[in-house]
C-alpha cells in the first residue's frame, strides 16, 4: 500500500513539474508569467558562500553557503521548478580568480596569471588583447564559470589610485578600445564579461560612500567614454555598477546612469550587477536599472517582495530586470549544460600570457646598454627574487607559478652574483617568517586575494656595492610596488621612492659606474612612480609593470633582445606628484606610506565626520583636463609623456594623409623600419580641433595602430579610421556631442609630444549628437 501511494504521488508530482514551463530561449515571457514574486525577487539577488551570513535560508533550491565553483565571486539563484539553473561569476581582470585548492582533493585548480590591464594597454595592440581575452574566456568556460568579472575600465585619474593596475589608461579612447577587444575575446568563447566599475570609481579611499563630483562634460567625454565604446563595439553580457556615488547619487541607484545613459543613449542590452556591497535601498537599485544585487542577502529578497507589496517598487520594474537576467541565463554554458573539463590548457595560455606581456614592456631609457649579452649580473632589489605578477584584491589570480628574474636570467645563460642572492634569500625568508604574527594573517581570504608577506627593501653597507661591482659585469636593480583594492597609494614611500630605495639605487650606480660597469633598473610596479629625480643615475630603465606569471621570462626576453620592446605608456609619468591635475583633489592624507601596512590604511577608512573632502566627496576640479590633456594644453613638463616607449630599432614615416568618406575619416601613412633589427612601431594619431569652437585640449588621441613585426628595411602602410562623432566634444548647454566644422590637424606621433608627420583635414559641416539631459 505504501509503495502504491509513493508511486501515485511521484506520478502526480512529475505531471505537476512537466506542466510547468521549463526555461528556453523562446519562452522567457511565459516563464516570467508563472513566476511567483518571491521567485522573481530571488533571481534579482545573488548568493555567495560566506557573504550570506544572515543565517536565513534562501527560499527554494538555493542552499546557502554552497558554492558550485569554490572561490568564485558569486552566483545567481536557481528556480528549479522552472528549469532556471544557477550561474557562476568569478573575478577578474588579470585571469580567473577561483580557489586553487578544494577540501578533500589532491589536485589543484590554478588559473593562468595574465598581465595586468595597465600592461595590456601598453601593448597598444587590440589583437593581442583579444587573444588574451580568448584564453581567459576558455579558462572561464572550462572551470565552470559563466561570467568573468572584468575587464575594469575606470580612467586613471590620479597615479595614487590603488587599482590603476586593474585599469587600462588615462585616455578614454585607448581604454575603450582595449575594453572592447577584451570583451570580444572573452565572449567569443561563449561566456560573459562584466565591464566595471560603472562609473567614476577613481579612488579606493572610502570607495563605498565617496561622492565623485564631476561635470557632465568630463563624465561624458572622459569617465563614461570607455564604457560607451565597449558597449557600442562589444555589447558585454553584463556591466558592474560601482560602489561610489556620482554627483550625490550612488551609481548603483542612479536611473540616469543605468537606464537613460547606458541603455537609452548607448543601447546596452545586458544585465547590470552591483559591485559587492551590503544591502542598500534595493527598490531604488532595481528601479534605477541594477538588475542583480551582489553578492546578495536574504534580506534584500524580502525587501523586494515587501516593496512590491507596498507599491514602492513596480512589478514592471521587477519583470524588466527578471527578463534581462533570464536573457542572460539562456546564453550561459550552465544553461546549455556544458560539460566543463576543469582542465583548461594552462600551457598554451601561459604562452599567450608571455607573448602579450612581452608586447607591453615599456623601455623608458637605454644608454646603449641594452640588449644584453649573457654575463654575470648582480641582482639587487627584493623583486629580483620575488617577482610580482599582479596586485592585491579581487584582481589577484592564483597562478600555478610565477617565474622570478633570477631563474629566468639563469635559464638564458646569465650567472648571478651568488653571495648577493643568498643575502636576499635570507632577508626575504626572515621577513616572511614575521608574517605569521601579522595581525592580518587571520584574514581567511588572504591567499585568495594575493596579500603576501611584507618584505621591505634593504640597503647594504657601501662595501657590498663596491665588492659586487668588482665581482659582477653588470647590476640589475628591481624596484617593486604591490598596490591593491581597498586602499590608495601614498605620495611618500610609494609614488616617491623610499629613502632606502634611493640609497640602494645610488649606492649601486656609484659603485658600478666607478668600476666602469652598467646598471639597469626594472620597475615591477602596478602604477606610476616618480622617476625624474633618479632617472639620470642608471643606464637603462625598463618597465614590465606586473606582467603575469611568466614575469621573469618576459623581462629576460626583452633584456636580451630576444624580444624588441614595443610597449608604450598608457599613462603619463609626471615629474612631481604636485604636477598631477587636481593633485589636491585626491586622498593623499589617508593611510600611511608603508605599502604593506594595510591595517592602518583600512583603519583610516573609518575616520570620517561625513563631510570630509577627498574622503566623503571628491571634486574632479580638473574637469576634462585629465593626464596628457592637462600637461600638453598647459605646457607642463613631464618625466615620460603619454605614449612614450623606446625600441631597439628606429622607424621613418612617409607622407601622411587623411581622406574623408562620408562621416568617416581615414588617416594613412607608410612606416619603415630603418634600424638593424626587426621590431614593431605604434602610430598614435592625435587631433587638434580648429580654433574658435569649444574649449578643447590642445590635442586628443583619436586612433592608433601597431605595425606587424617589420624586418630591417621593411615598410607597412598603416590606415586608421575615425568618424565625425569621435571628433565631438560634449556641450552641456544643449546636452549634445558637437563636432565643429573647420580645419583640424592630424598629428602622427610616437608619443603625445613627438610628432613625426602632420596633415590638415576639413570637416565640412558641423554636427550635433543629442543625448539624454542629466542635471
Ligand atoms: C570589487 C570588484 C569585484 C568584486 C567581487 C569587489 O570588491 O570591487 O571588482 O569584482 O569585489 O570579487
PDB file of N, CA and C in Angstrom, residues 112-171:
ATOM      1  N   UNK A 112      45.672  30.762 -15.182  1.00  0.00           N
ATOM      2  CA  UNK A 112      46.804  31.492 -15.764  1.00  0.00           C
ATOM      3  C   UNK A 112      46.812  32.934 -15.288  1.00  0.00           C
ATOM      4  N   UNK A 113      47.985  33.385 -14.852  1.00  0.00           N
ATOM      5  CA  UNK A 113      48.147  34.790 -14.484  1.00  0.00           C
ATOM      6  C   UNK A 113      48.541  35.563 -15.730  1.00  0.00           C
ATOM      7  N   UNK A 114      47.588  36.289 -16.282  1.00  0.00           N
ATOM      8  CA  UNK A 114      47.879  37.122 -17.453  1.00  0.00           C
ATOM      9  C   UNK A 114      48.422  38.465 -16.967  1.00  0.00           C
ATOM     10  N   UNK A 115      48.988  39.260 -17.887  1.00  0.00           N
ATOM     11  CA  UNK A 115      49.463  40.578 -17.457  1.00  0.00           C
ATOM     12  C   UNK A 115      48.295  41.440 -16.956  1.00  0.00           C
ATOM     13  N   UNK A 116      48.589  42.338 -16.033  1.00  0.00           N
ATOM     14  CA  UNK A 116      47.539  43.240 -15.549  1.00  0.00           C
ATOM     15  C   UNK A 116      47.166  44.211 -16.677  1.00  0.00           C
ATOM     16  N   UNK A 117      46.009  44.851 -16.508  1.00  0.00           N
ATOM     17  CA  UNK A 117      45.480  45.661 -17.622  1.00  0.00           C
ATOM     18  C   UNK A 117      46.390  46.822 -18.023  1.00  0.00           C
ATOM     19  N   UNK A 118      47.060  47.431 -17.061  1.00  0.00           N
ATOM     20  CA  UNK A 118      47.908  48.582 -17.417  1.00  0.00           C
ATOM     21  C   UNK A 118      48.991  48.123 -18.400  1.00  0.00           C
ATOM     22  N   UNK A 119      49.430  46.872 -18.260  1.00  0.00           N
ATOM     23  CA  UNK A 119      50.387  46.344 -19.232  1.00  0.00           C
ATOM     24  C   UNK A 119      49.684  46.054 -20.559  1.00  0.00           C
ATOM     25  N   UNK A 120      48.504  45.463 -20.500  1.00  0.00           N
ATOM     26  CA  UNK A 120      47.812  45.141 -21.760  1.00  0.00           C
ATOM     27  C   UNK A 120      47.594  46.401 -22.592  1.00  0.00           C
ATOM     28  N   UNK A 121      47.249  47.508 -21.912  1.00  0.00           N
ATOM     29  CA  UNK A 121      47.052  48.757 -22.655  1.00  0.00           C
ATOM     30  C   UNK A 121      48.380  49.242 -23.229  1.00  0.00           C
ATOM     31  N   UNK A 122      49.483  48.929 -22.545  1.00  0.00           N
ATOM     32  CA  UNK A 122      50.799  49.361 -23.026  1.00  0.00           C
ATOM     33  C   UNK A 122      51.178  48.664 -24.336  1.00  0.00           C
ATOM     34  N   UNK A 123      50.491  47.591 -24.687  1.00  0.00           N
ATOM     35  CA  UNK A 123      50.776  46.937 -25.974  1.00  0.00           C
ATOM     36  C   UNK A 123      50.256  47.782 -27.137  1.00  0.00           C
ATOM     37  N   UNK A 124      49.242  48.580 -26.888  1.00  0.00           N
ATOM     38  CA  UNK A 124      48.555  49.352 -27.942  1.00  0.00           C
ATOM     39  C   UNK A 124      48.166  48.410 -29.087  1.00  0.00           C
ATOM     40  N   UNK A 125      47.852  47.173 -28.744  1.00  0.00           N
ATOM     41  CA  UNK A 125      47.576  46.164 -29.756  1.00  0.00           C
ATOM     42  C   UNK A 125      46.277  45.453 -29.376  1.00  0.00           C
ATOM     43  N   UNK A 126      45.195  45.864 -30.029  1.00  0.00           N
ATOM     44  CA  UNK A 126      43.902  45.272 -29.670  1.00  0.00           C
ATOM     45  C   UNK A 126      43.865  43.785 -30.044  1.00  0.00           C
ATOM     46  N   UNK A 127      44.661  43.402 -31.035  1.00  0.00           N
ATOM     47  CA  UNK A 127      44.684  41.991 -31.458  1.00  0.00           C
ATOM     48  C   UNK A 127      45.179  41.084 -30.348  1.00  0.00           C
ATOM     49  N   UNK A 128      46.284  41.461 -29.708  1.00  0.00           N
ATOM     50  CA  UNK A 128      46.832  40.586 -28.664  1.00  0.00           C
ATOM     51  C   UNK A 128      45.919  40.613 -27.433  1.00  0.00           C
ATOM     52  N   UNK A 129      45.284  41.743 -27.186  1.00  0.00           N
ATOM     53  CA  UNK A 129      44.364  41.817 -26.041  1.00  0.00           C
ATOM     54  C   UNK A 129      43.179  40.877 -26.288  1.00  0.00           C
ATOM     55  N   UNK A 130      42.736  40.829 -27.525  1.00  0.00           N
ATOM     56  CA  UNK A 130      41.650  39.896 -27.854  1.00  0.00           C
ATOM     57  C   UNK A 130      42.108  38.439 -27.672  1.00  0.00           C
ATOM     58  N   UNK A 131      43.367  38.165 -28.028  1.00  0.00           N
ATOM     59  CA  UNK A 131      43.898  36.808 -27.825  1.00  0.00           C
ATOM     60  C   UNK A 131      43.901  36.450 -26.335  1.00  0.00           C
ATOM     61  N   UNK A 132      44.337  37.401 -25.514  1.00  0.00           N
ATOM     62  CA  UNK A 132      44.322  37.170 -24.064  1.00  0.00           C
ATOM     63  C   UNK A 132      42.882  36.906 -23.619  1.00  0.00           C
ATOM     64  N   UNK A 133      41.964  37.702 -24.143  1.00  0.00           N
ATOM     65  CA  UNK A 133      40.548  37.521 -23.796  1.00  0.00           C
ATOM     66  C   UNK A 133      40.059  36.124 -24.151  1.00  0.00           C
ATOM     67  N   UNK A 134      40.475  35.635 -25.311  1.00  0.00           N
ATOM     68  CA  UNK A 134      40.040  34.290 -25.729  1.00  0.00           C
ATOM     69  C   UNK A 134      40.550  33.242 -24.753  1.00  0.00           C
ATOM     70  N   UNK A 135      41.810  33.368 -24.396  1.00  0.00           N
ATOM     71  CA  UNK A 135      42.390  32.384 -23.470  1.00  0.00           C
ATOM     72  C   UNK A 135      41.697  32.465 -22.110  1.00  0.00           C
ATOM     73  N   UNK A 136      41.446  33.682 -21.645  1.00  0.00           N
ATOM     74  CA  UNK A 136      40.751  33.845 -20.365  1.00  0.00           C
ATOM     75  C   UNK A 136      39.339  33.272 -20.441  1.00  0.00           C
ATOM     76  N   UNK A 137      38.709  33.508 -21.592  1.00  0.00           N
ATOM     77  CA  UNK A 137      37.354  33.006 -21.788  1.00  0.00           C
ATOM     78  C   UNK A 137      37.325  31.479 -21.753  1.00  0.00           C
ATOM     79  N   UNK A 138      38.342  30.847 -22.370  1.00  0.00           N
ATOM     80  CA  UNK A 138      38.406  29.373 -22.365  1.00  0.00           C
ATOM     81  C   UNK A 138      38.555  28.875 -20.947  1.00  0.00           C
ATOM     82  N   UNK A 139      39.384  29.551 -20.171  1.00  0.00           N
ATOM     83  CA  UNK A 139      39.596  29.123 -18.779  1.00  0.00           C
ATOM     84  C   UNK A 139      38.309  29.275 -17.965  1.00  0.00           C
ATOM     85  N   UNK A 140      37.615  30.366 -18.227  1.00  0.00           N
ATOM     86  CA  UNK A 140      36.344  30.628 -17.547  1.00  0.00           C
ATOM     87  C   UNK A 140      35.379  29.479 -17.851  1.00  0.00           C
ATOM     88  N   UNK A 141      35.289  29.146 -19.127  1.00  0.00           N
ATOM     89  CA  UNK A 141      34.383  28.083 -19.580  1.00  0.00           C
ATOM     90  C   UNK A 141      34.768  26.740 -18.961  1.00  0.00           C
ATOM     91  N   UNK A 142      36.045  26.404 -19.029  1.00  0.00           N
ATOM     92  CA  UNK A 142      36.473  25.062 -18.611  1.00  0.00           C
ATOM     93  C   UNK A 142      36.493  24.884 -17.092  1.00  0.00           C
ATOM     94  N   UNK A 143      36.440  25.979 -16.343  1.00  0.00           N
ATOM     95  CA  UNK A 143      36.323  25.841 -14.894  1.00  0.00           C
ATOM     96  C   UNK A 143      34.867  26.005 -14.409  1.00  0.00           C
ATOM     97  N   UNK A 144      33.932  26.014 -15.355  1.00  0.00           N
ATOM     98  CA  UNK A 144      32.524  26.017 -14.957  1.00  0.00           C
ATOM     99  C   UNK A 144      32.006  27.370 -14.508  1.00  0.00           C
ATOM    100  N   UNK A 145      32.642  28.438 -14.989  1.00  0.00           N
ATOM    101  CA  UNK A 145      32.199  29.791 -14.629  1.00  0.00           C
ATOM    102  C   UNK A 145      31.503  30.401 -15.848  1.00  0.00           C
ATOM    103  N   UNK A 146      30.447  31.186 -15.594  1.00  0.00           N
ATOM    104  CA  UNK A 146      29.664  31.736 -16.699  1.00  0.00           C
ATOM    105  C   UNK A 146      30.058  33.158 -17.086  1.00  0.00           C
ATOM    106  N   UNK A 147      30.508  33.922 -16.093  1.00  0.00           N
ATOM    107  CA  UNK A 147      30.899  35.317 -16.359  1.00  0.00           C
ATOM    108  C   UNK A 147      32.183  35.609 -15.611  1.00  0.00           C
ATOM    109  N   UNK A 148      33.152  36.203 -16.316  1.00  0.00           N
ATOM    110  CA  UNK A 148      34.355  36.659 -15.628  1.00  0.00           C
ATOM    111  C   UNK A 148      34.156  38.147 -15.307  1.00  0.00           C
ATOM    112  N   UNK A 149      34.478  38.518 -14.065  1.00  0.00           N
ATOM    113  CA  UNK A 149      34.182  39.879 -13.607  1.00  0.00           C
ATOM    114  C   UNK A 149      35.275  40.856 -14.041  1.00  0.00           C
ATOM    115  N   UNK A 150      35.284  41.186 -15.271  1.00  0.00           N
ATOM    116  CA  UNK A 150      36.230  42.105 -15.871  1.00  0.00           C
ATOM    117  C   UNK A 150      35.846  42.249 -17.322  1.00  0.00           C
ATOM    118  N   UNK A 151      36.505  43.088 -18.090  1.00  0.00           N
ATOM    119  CA  UNK A 151      37.591  43.963 -17.667  1.00  0.00           C
ATOM    120  C   UNK A 151      37.106  45.187 -16.882  1.00  0.00           C
ATOM    121  N   UNK A 152      38.060  45.785 -16.156  1.00  0.00           N
ATOM    122  CA  UNK A 152      37.780  47.030 -15.433  1.00  0.00           C
ATOM    123  C   UNK A 152      38.287  48.166 -16.306  1.00  0.00           C
ATOM    124  N   UNK A 153      37.525  49.238 -16.364  1.00  0.00           N
ATOM    125  CA  UNK A 153      37.965  50.296 -17.282  1.00  0.00           C
ATOM    126  C   UNK A 153      37.756  51.703 -16.750  1.00  0.00           C
ATOM    127  N   UNK A 154      38.036  51.871 -15.471  1.00  0.00           N
ATOM    128  CA  UNK A 154      37.970  53.234 -14.939  1.00  0.00           C
ATOM    129  C   UNK A 154      39.206  54.012 -15.396  1.00  0.00           C
ATOM    130  N   UNK A 155      39.014  55.286 -15.571  1.00  0.00           N
ATOM    131  CA  UNK A 155      40.113  56.138 -16.049  1.00  0.00           C
ATOM    132  C   UNK A 155      41.132  56.344 -14.927  1.00  0.00           C
ATOM    133  N   UNK A 156      42.418  56.318 -15.289  1.00  0.00           N
ATOM    134  CA  UNK A 156      43.463  56.594 -14.300  1.00  0.00           C
ATOM    135  C   UNK A 156      43.503  58.096 -14.076  1.00  0.00           C
ATOM    136  N   UNK A 157      42.625  58.538 -13.209  1.00  0.00           N
ATOM    137  CA  UNK A 157      42.535  59.981 -12.969  1.00  0.00           C
ATOM    138  C   UNK A 157      43.759  60.487 -12.227  1.00  0.00           C
ATOM    139  N   UNK A 158      44.261  59.662 -11.324  1.00  0.00           N
ATOM    140  CA  UNK A 158      45.352  60.082 -10.441  1.00  0.00           C
ATOM    141  C   UNK A 158      46.280  58.887 -10.235  1.00  0.00           C
ATOM    142  N   UNK A 159      47.605  59.124 -10.228  1.00  0.00           N
ATOM    143  CA  UNK A 159      48.522  57.972 -10.104  1.00  0.00           C
ATOM    144  C   UNK A 159      48.411  57.236  -8.779  1.00  0.00           C
ATOM    145  N   UNK A 160      47.764  57.833  -7.795  1.00  0.00           N
ATOM    146  CA  UNK A 160      47.710  57.173  -6.488  1.00  0.00           C
ATOM    147  C   UNK A 160      46.579  56.156  -6.367  1.00  0.00           C
ATOM    148  N   UNK A 161      45.704  56.066  -7.344  1.00  0.00           N
ATOM    149  CA  UNK A 161      44.586  55.119  -7.214  1.00  0.00           C
ATOM    150  C   UNK A 161      45.129  53.700  -7.045  1.00  0.00           C
ATOM    151  N   UNK A 162      44.676  53.023  -5.993  1.00  0.00           N
ATOM    152  CA  UNK A 162      45.190  51.692  -5.674  1.00  0.00           C
ATOM    153  C   UNK A 162      44.873  50.649  -6.719  1.00  0.00           C
ATOM    154  N   UNK A 163      43.897  50.916  -7.562  1.00  0.00           N
ATOM    155  CA  UNK A 163      43.509  49.904  -8.552  1.00  0.00           C
ATOM    156  C   UNK A 163      43.921  50.264  -9.968  1.00  0.00           C
ATOM    157  N   UNK A 164      44.791  51.235 -10.152  1.00  0.00           N
ATOM    158  CA  UNK A 164      45.174  51.590 -11.530  1.00  0.00           C
ATOM    159  C   UNK A 164      45.738  50.402 -12.294  1.00  0.00           C
ATOM    160  N   UNK A 165      46.378  49.478 -11.596  1.00  0.00           N
ATOM    161  CA  UNK A 165      46.931  48.313 -12.316  1.00  0.00           C
ATOM    162  C   UNK A 165      45.830  47.506 -12.984  1.00  0.00           C
ATOM    163  N   UNK A 166      44.611  47.599 -12.428  1.00  0.00           N
ATOM    164  CA  UNK A 166      43.478  46.866 -12.998  1.00  0.00           C
ATOM    165  C   UNK A 166      42.799  47.638 -14.115  1.00  0.00           C
ATOM    166  N   UNK A 167      43.229  48.864 -14.357  1.00  0.00           N
ATOM    167  CA  UNK A 167      42.587  49.693 -15.376  1.00  0.00           C
ATOM    168  C   UNK A 167      43.525  49.855 -16.565  1.00  0.00           C
ATOM    169  N   UNK A 168      42.980  50.417 -17.660  1.00  0.00           N
ATOM    170  CA  UNK A 168      43.786  50.486 -18.876  1.00  0.00           C
ATOM    171  C   UNK A 168      44.567  51.791 -19.052  1.00  0.00           C
ATOM    172  N   UNK A 169      43.897  52.933 -18.843  1.00  0.00           N
ATOM    173  CA  UNK A 169      44.573  54.154 -19.291  1.00  0.00           C
ATOM    174  C   UNK A 169      43.997  55.421 -18.681  1.00  0.00           C
ATOM    175  N   UNK A 170      44.743  56.524 -18.885  1.00  0.00           N
ATOM    176  CA  UNK A 170      44.211  57.850 -18.554  1.00  0.00           C
ATOM    177  C   UNK A 170      43.431  58.405 -19.742  1.00  0.00           C
ATOM    178  N   UNK A 171      43.506  57.714 -20.878  1.00  0.00           N
ATOM    179  CA  UNK A 171      42.829  58.187 -22.084  1.00  0.00           C
ATOM    180  C   UNK A 171      41.627  57.303 -22.411  1.00  0.00           C
TER     181      UNK A 171
END
